Short mmCIF file of C-alpha atoms in Angstrom, two decimals:
data_model
loop_
_atom_site.label_atom_id
_atom_site.label_comp_id
_atom_site.label_asym_id
_atom_site.label_seq_id
_atom_site.Cartn_x
_atom_site.Cartn_y
_atom_site.Cartn_z
CA UNK A 30 7.81 -1.45 -11.84
CA UNK A 31 7.63 -0.69 -15.62
CA UNK A 32 5.30 -2.43 -18.02
CA UNK A 33 5.53 -2.07 -21.86
CA UNK A 34 2.41 -3.16 -23.46
CA UNK A 35 2.48 -4.40 -27.28
CA UNK A 36 6.20 -3.51 -27.51
CA UNK A 37 8.50 -4.09 -30.33
CA UNK A 38 12.17 -4.18 -30.82
CA UNK A 39 14.14 -1.27 -32.37
CA UNK A 40 15.27 -2.17 -36.08
CA UNK A 41 18.75 -1.45 -37.00
CA UNK A 42 18.00 -0.63 -40.53
CA UNK A 43 17.19 3.08 -41.19
CA UNK A 44 17.44 3.91 -37.40
CA UNK A 45 19.81 6.31 -35.79
CA UNK A 46 20.36 5.45 -32.02
CA UNK A 47 22.15 7.51 -29.64
CA UNK A 48 22.45 6.64 -26.05
CA UNK A 49 24.12 9.07 -23.39
CA UNK A 50 24.21 8.55 -19.60
CA UNK A 51 25.80 11.51 -17.54
CA UNK A 52 27.33 12.66 -20.72
CA UNK A 53 28.99 9.28 -21.60
CA UNK A 54 27.95 7.68 -24.91
CA UNK A 55 27.06 3.85 -24.89
CA UNK A 56 26.87 1.59 -27.71
CA UNK A 57 23.48 -0.41 -28.17
CA UNK A 58 23.69 -4.09 -28.01
CA UNK A 59 22.58 -5.99 -30.90
CA UNK A 60 20.58 -9.22 -31.16
CA UNK A 61 22.37 -11.98 -32.97
CA UNK A 62 19.20 -13.37 -34.60
CA UNK A 63 16.93 -11.54 -37.07
CA UNK A 64 13.31 -10.91 -35.85
CA UNK A 65 10.80 -11.12 -38.71
CA UNK A 66 13.60 -10.77 -41.32
CA UNK A 67 15.01 -7.74 -39.74
CA UNK A 68 18.13 -7.10 -37.76
CA UNK A 69 17.43 -5.59 -34.41
CA UNK A 70 18.81 -3.74 -31.40
CA UNK A 71 18.65 -5.17 -28.02
CA UNK A 72 16.28 -2.22 -27.20
CA UNK A 73 12.32 -2.11 -26.83
CA UNK A 74 9.86 0.55 -27.41
CA UNK A 75 6.08 0.86 -26.91
CA UNK A 76 3.39 3.71 -26.91
CA UNK A 77 1.42 1.99 -24.25
CA UNK A 78 3.30 1.91 -21.04
CA UNK A 79 2.56 1.70 -17.38
CA UNK A 80 4.92 2.83 -14.67
CA UNK A 81 4.46 2.27 -10.96
CA UNK A 82 6.81 3.87 -8.50
CA UNK A 83 6.68 1.22 -5.87
CA UNK A 84 8.10 2.07 -2.42
CA UNK A 85 9.90 5.32 -3.45
CA UNK A 86 12.54 6.46 -1.18
CA UNK A 87 11.07 8.54 1.65
CA UNK A 88 12.31 10.33 4.71
CA UNK A 89 9.79 11.92 6.97
CA UNK A 90 6.42 11.54 8.95
CA UNK A 91 4.66 8.35 8.52
CA UNK A 92 1.00 8.86 8.33
CA UNK A 93 -1.63 6.48 9.54
CA UNK A 94 -3.71 4.39 6.90
CA UNK A 95 -6.73 6.28 5.87
CA UNK A 96 -9.35 6.21 3.14
CA UNK A 97 -7.70 9.12 1.62
CA UNK A 98 -5.37 7.13 -0.62
CA UNK A 99 -4.03 8.44 -3.71
CA UNK A 100 -6.29 8.45 -6.90
CA UNK A 101 -6.12 5.06 -8.67
CA UNK A 102 -4.80 3.32 -5.61
CA UNK A 103 -6.76 0.72 -3.41
CA UNK A 104 -5.57 -0.81 -0.11
CA UNK A 105 -7.11 -4.03 1.11
CA UNK A 106 -6.60 -3.74 4.96
CA UNK A 107 -8.19 -5.42 8.10
CA UNK A 108 -10.19 -2.77 9.90
CA UNK A 109 -9.61 -4.49 13.05
CA UNK A 110 -5.68 -5.12 13.16
CA UNK A 111 -4.54 -2.83 10.25
CA UNK A 112 -2.85 -5.83 8.41
CA UNK A 113 -2.55 -5.06 4.85
CA UNK A 114 -3.25 -8.10 2.23
CA UNK A 115 -3.00 -6.30 -0.95
CA UNK A 116 -2.13 -2.89 -2.52
CA UNK A 117 -3.43 -2.13 -6.04
CA UNK A 118 -2.88 0.71 -8.63
CA UNK A 119 -4.73 1.45 -11.69
CA UNK A 120 -4.59 3.74 -14.61
CA UNK A 121 -7.05 3.56 -17.55
CA UNK A 122 -6.95 -0.21 -18.76
CA UNK A 123 -3.78 -1.08 -16.77
CA UNK A 124 -3.36 -2.04 -13.17
CA UNK A 125 -0.82 -3.87 -10.93
CA UNK A 126 -1.43 -5.51 -7.42
CA UNK A 127 1.00 -6.47 -4.70
CA UNK A 128 -0.38 -9.26 -2.45
CA UNK A 129 1.06 -10.32 0.88
CA UNK A 130 0.92 -13.74 2.29
CA UNK A 131 0.46 -13.38 5.23
CA UNK A 132 -0.78 -10.00 5.35
CA UNK A 133 1.71 -7.21 6.00
CA UNK A 134 1.32 -6.22 9.66
CA UNK A 135 0.68 -2.89 11.20
CA UNK A 136 4.05 -1.93 12.51
CA UNK A 137 2.65 -0.14 15.57
CA UNK A 138 1.24 -3.61 16.80
CA UNK A 139 4.51 -5.69 16.45
CA UNK A 140 5.66 -6.87 19.70
CA UNK A 141 9.00 -5.81 21.02
CA UNK A 142 11.81 -8.16 19.99
CA UNK A 143 9.62 -9.92 17.52
CA UNK A 144 10.12 -10.70 13.85
CA UNK A 145 7.31 -11.27 11.30
CA UNK A 146 7.90 -12.33 7.77
CA UNK A 147 6.26 -13.58 4.73
CA UNK A 148 5.95 -13.38 0.82
CA UNK A 149 4.70 -11.05 -1.73
CA UNK A 150 3.53 -11.30 -5.41
CA UNK A 151 3.47 -8.57 -7.84
CA UNK A 152 1.14 -9.05 -10.76
CA UNK A 153 -0.31 -6.96 -13.56
CA UNK A 154 -3.74 -7.30 -15.07
CA UNK A 155 -2.35 -9.16 -18.04
CA UNK A 156 -1.21 -12.71 -17.47
CA UNK A 157 1.43 -12.52 -20.02
CA UNK A 158 3.17 -9.76 -18.03
CA UNK A 159 4.18 -12.52 -15.49
CA UNK A 160 4.71 -11.95 -11.84
CA UNK A 161 7.55 -10.72 -9.62
CA UNK A 162 7.83 -12.62 -6.16
CA UNK A 163 9.70 -11.90 -3.04
CA UNK A 164 9.75 -11.94 0.81
CA UNK A 165 9.25 -9.38 3.48
CA UNK A 166 10.65 -9.14 6.98
CA UNK A 167 9.65 -6.80 9.80
CA UNK A 168 11.62 -6.81 13.17
CA UNK A 169 11.06 -4.47 16.13
CA UNK A 170 13.59 -3.50 18.80
CA UNK A 171 12.10 -1.25 21.32
CA UNK A 172 10.79 1.86 19.44
CA UNK A 173 12.50 0.97 16.05
CA UNK A 174 10.93 -1.25 13.32
CA UNK A 175 13.25 -2.41 10.67
CA UNK A 176 11.67 -3.60 7.27
CA UNK A 177 13.03 -5.48 4.43
CA UNK A 178 11.48 -6.49 1.16
CA UNK A 179 13.43 -8.37 -1.38
CA UNK A 180 12.12 -9.33 -4.81
CA UNK A 181 14.36 -12.50 -4.62
CA UNK A 182 12.00 -14.66 -6.84
CA UNK A 183 12.74 -12.35 -9.73
CA UNK A 184 10.64 -11.84 -12.62
CA UNK A 185 8.62 -14.98 -13.97
CA UNK A 186 7.46 -14.14 -17.35
CA UNK A 187 4.71 -15.74 -19.27
CA UNK A 188 5.60 -14.96 -22.80
CA UNK A 189 3.03 -15.06 -25.56
CA UNK A 190 5.22 -15.93 -28.39
CA UNK A 191 7.96 -18.57 -29.00
CA UNK A 192 10.55 -15.78 -29.79
CA UNK A 193 9.73 -14.07 -26.37
CA UNK A 194 9.85 -17.50 -24.84
CA UNK A 195 13.41 -18.22 -26.08
CA UNK A 196 14.61 -14.79 -25.41
CA UNK A 197 13.52 -14.45 -21.70
CA UNK A 198 14.80 -17.98 -21.24
CA UNK A 199 18.19 -17.38 -22.89
CA UNK A 200 18.88 -13.96 -21.34
CA UNK A 201 18.61 -14.41 -17.60
CA UNK A 202 19.12 -10.65 -16.76
CA UNK A 203 15.41 -10.21 -17.77
CA UNK A 204 14.39 -12.39 -15.12
CA UNK A 205 17.03 -11.94 -12.38
CA UNK A 206 17.29 -8.16 -12.42
CA UNK A 207 14.70 -7.66 -9.59
CA UNK A 208 16.84 -10.00 -7.33
CA UNK A 209 19.76 -7.49 -7.18
CA UNK A 210 17.70 -4.80 -5.23
CA UNK A 211 16.55 -4.74 -1.64
CA UNK A 212 14.08 -2.11 0.02
CA UNK A 213 14.97 -1.26 3.61
CA UNK A 214 13.00 1.11 5.91
CA UNK A 215 13.66 2.09 9.46
CA UNK A 216 10.64 3.30 11.25
CA UNK A 217 10.72 5.06 14.53
CA UNK A 218 7.79 4.88 16.70
CA UNK A 219 6.80 7.91 18.67
CA UNK A 220 3.85 7.28 21.04
CA UNK A 221 1.64 10.33 21.23
CA UNK A 222 3.55 12.10 18.24
CA UNK A 223 4.09 11.42 14.74
CA UNK A 224 6.09 8.24 13.74
CA UNK A 225 8.86 8.70 11.07
CA UNK A 226 10.28 6.55 8.28
CA UNK A 227 13.66 6.54 6.42
CA UNK A 228 13.51 4.37 3.62
CA UNK A 229 15.01 3.44 0.05
CA UNK A 230 16.21 0.87 -2.51
CA UNK A 231 19.69 -0.59 -2.17
CA UNK A 232 21.68 -2.60 -4.85
CA UNK A 233 22.64 -5.91 -3.10
CA UNK A 234 24.27 -7.47 -6.24
CA UNK A 235 25.03 -7.09 -9.94
CA UNK A 236 23.84 -10.14 -11.48
#
């Protein structure tokens, strides 16, 4: 989840651009309409960014929820049943929160052969940043819990200028790219021992 605050587009005049991925050069796209009288590349930049590595790939022991959360993170959980209603991250003036409805369940309390599902909303502190919406699903079969989170609602921007409103409306990739990914996790419950998790993001389409 990457936010670019007060971003601007790269001007084509007096700018040298070189894009290389794995040693292969790529030609940057250009925007057909001038912005404020300048021709621009389809590239943005900002010196005020906020990066959140949400649900990074992980393989190993699954620690129980505790008050020792990483610095800048807040987890709103029910102290009785362990259900999580919101997870927040903050750095300086910027923050992001993921809210679950209904609250995300404690995986150790899911009954065998039962499936729980709901929705989530990811939002930043700025309304103009818009929101990302999606669904979650947790299914237990014996001692294994399969979890999926899919941002299928995509990004719903709330642009602050007419240009950005036109841009985000005309170029669907800005809004649809989150829908092309799916987070999956397999949790193995080991009563009396450490539970384990194997998780990661997977590409499910190429819109």
